[in-house]
């Protein structure tokens, strides 16, 4: 058993970070600094090669935020060896940006005022075993060779393991926070001539993830071969059951992105006008909660109810947006890395479980489909309007699940149509921590999605 | 850089590559035309790759491992660990790239102030058509690559993006513009087209679809569609699927494309980027990929920054009546399977000289079905592609 702490690099520089804050506060109204680090190893085993690289999104650095007469500026950098040098760089870069602002005659947006509550938190996670790279490579190569020989139709198999140690430390005039955790992800891709199936699994654990790998590989192989024989579905509106992954994907992509309040502030979402209104069946309660103690603006995470019994309660806020809109941050101010701007981002978004068994849900359908997500990409659906999700559909006939597979099936009902027509929510529930959310062109960020099985009606084609 | 190379030499590590990246970036976020936040980024990182030649009974193999390193007291330990990791695999043997010609860097000038001025002047306050928000980022990155074969090159490239949201009569439209040197003429064109689109969108009818109506896709979505065929020539498909490329299609990679955000002069292995024909006259000429992919393919693999797809014959005049889809949301092309799908944000129905804006409806299909390319081409950020594609088997749910 090993303790995972905030990385030593930040622990050794907490005093320097505090000095930077103190010195800049003498010149400006307020200041904070966050250090973010993600480091680790990425192993790829494919039919062509085996390679070891830095983990996905590996980076380490700092971001200083200053508040000057109600307006703010950020300076991101990756070496903190001399406090005075950093302070001078912040001042010089701020002045350079101010000069451009004056040249343009640009007005600042309304002043902001940040939360000043006192707080101190620290986290320590635990893992069973540290990374043994030789064991990982040997295991992945063995699985890849076995899969390649498993069926004549299988033409390729690629396996990846990404092991990263993530840390962040935040210092302001009111708080000193630090946290650290391990994140390990495996990706499996199996392909035939016409089909490809990609599945992932991510745990806040170490190499013990390999214990789960065989089941994931089996699922990929089974699905890719099923897709080879899949039929075309007749267009129509059907009784459907969405599996937990599809439910989660819709909560995130189709509903959640428009519930990010910085998007409302920028005029890219109209979710504000839905607050207090019925957006889903009374059986639906949707929440967002972080796997972190504090977000990238030093706000402690709390569970946020997006939808409660079908009513849209509120969206998700970062600190600046919350301040401009006169509310409190929901602790969703997140950065992809130290150099990225903090914006409102989801954490783990899911629908709470219900009290009907999946068996009962299937039995209630005389003709319909059990839908599973077929895609690995993430695309944001704007304004809760129509969507296009490619699914795999397993036919339900006379209350029984059959072996008939239909794919690709296009689900085109809007998320509001789907949520409003939910008439059963399962007691079975799954969460997936590997979902990668890319907002615009920013770097991907790990989020969690999931939920129960949902029975609803959907347009398929 | 020198300090890291000295440690590598001291540790008697004979095969290596060191890549140094220095970034200077600026970002501005506006709500309407008021500055919400300004940001500045300055960073310097080092990535080291260590290669090991491994001797089997009859053959030689190559193992390699990379890691980000810092110039601190852990450096020596990190490099020794990396050297051990590189021994853990047996990939086909190759030699590292040799000395490459150092070319003159492209001039890198900031255009941010001019671009912000254009944004401000294009949307006067008080007009019905307004700018809701915009974000502008500009980044200058210098990459320095040195390897143990004497390769030593440096290049700098600028890249940026502008995202903006417009509103007209309660209808919003979101646009994205990527650029290299910040071409102001291109920006003005994008703004003009965006204004026309949001006004058309406010007047758009619900799409009613007739299965006999030819459907064309134009604008940026064509780049995503063409990328599927380019990727058939990559290591992602192990070089075995190029016969899925439609007859007559020509695919080229280009080292330089004016105003592209991807004018990298060298690839990650330090090889000079070149103009190369990948596929022409139904014949495979080259692959695209890394230097190491060349070893696996046993045929040259070139880096792909900018690309050009041509060879179409269709003209818009060939169609008397057609639906031209110009804006899609939730659009995705699966580069492995060629399946595509998306939601129609804006399309124009052309019939008997009349053009009617339409919206809503969902498209899907496969790029392995028949596709017809236009003869005229159009340039977007890093690609030159047919002005439109005709997809006879597209499915529309409206």
Short mmCIF file of N, CA and C in Angstrom, two decimals, chain B residues 49 103 109 124 128 184 219 225 258 344 372 381:
data_model
loop_
_atom_site.label_atom_id
_atom_site.label_comp_id
_atom_site.label_asym_id
_atom_site.label_seq_id
_atom_site.Cartn_x
_atom_site.Cartn_y
_atom_site.Cartn_z
N UNK B 49 13.96 11.28 -25.55
CA UNK B 49 13.71 9.90 -25.98
C UNK B 49 15.06 9.19 -26.00
N UNK B 103 16.35 25.17 -42.30
CA UNK B 103 15.75 26.17 -43.19
C UNK B 103 15.44 27.44 -42.40
N UNK B 109 4.79 37.32 -36.77
CA UNK B 109 4.36 38.64 -36.32
C UNK B 109 2.98 38.54 -35.67
N UNK B 124 -20.85 47.14 -34.88
CA UNK B 124 -21.14 48.38 -34.15
C UNK B 124 -22.22 48.15 -33.09
N UNK B 128 -28.92 45.46 -34.86
CA UNK B 128 -29.71 44.25 -34.59
C UNK B 128 -28.83 43.00 -34.53
N UNK B 184 -5.82 38.80 -42.28
CA UNK B 184 -6.94 39.70 -41.98
C UNK B 184 -8.03 39.65 -43.05
N UNK B 219 -18.40 23.61 -47.18
CA UNK B 219 -17.69 24.31 -46.09
C UNK B 219 -16.84 23.35 -45.24
N UNK B 225 -14.65 15.23 -43.58
CA UNK B 225 -14.98 14.08 -44.42
C UNK B 225 -13.74 13.58 -45.17
N UNK B 258 -0.54 28.68 -47.08
CA UNK B 258 -0.64 30.04 -46.58
C UNK B 258 -1.68 30.17 -45.47
N UNK B 344 -28.18 19.16 -38.72
CA UNK B 344 -28.15 20.28 -39.67
C UNK B 344 -28.51 21.58 -38.94
N UNK B 372 -19.24 11.79 -54.50
CA UNK B 372 -18.86 12.56 -55.70
C UNK B 372 -18.24 13.86 -55.23
N UNK B 381 -8.22 26.54 -43.13
CA UNK B 381 -7.01 26.54 -42.29
C UNK B 381 -5.85 25.69 -42.85
#
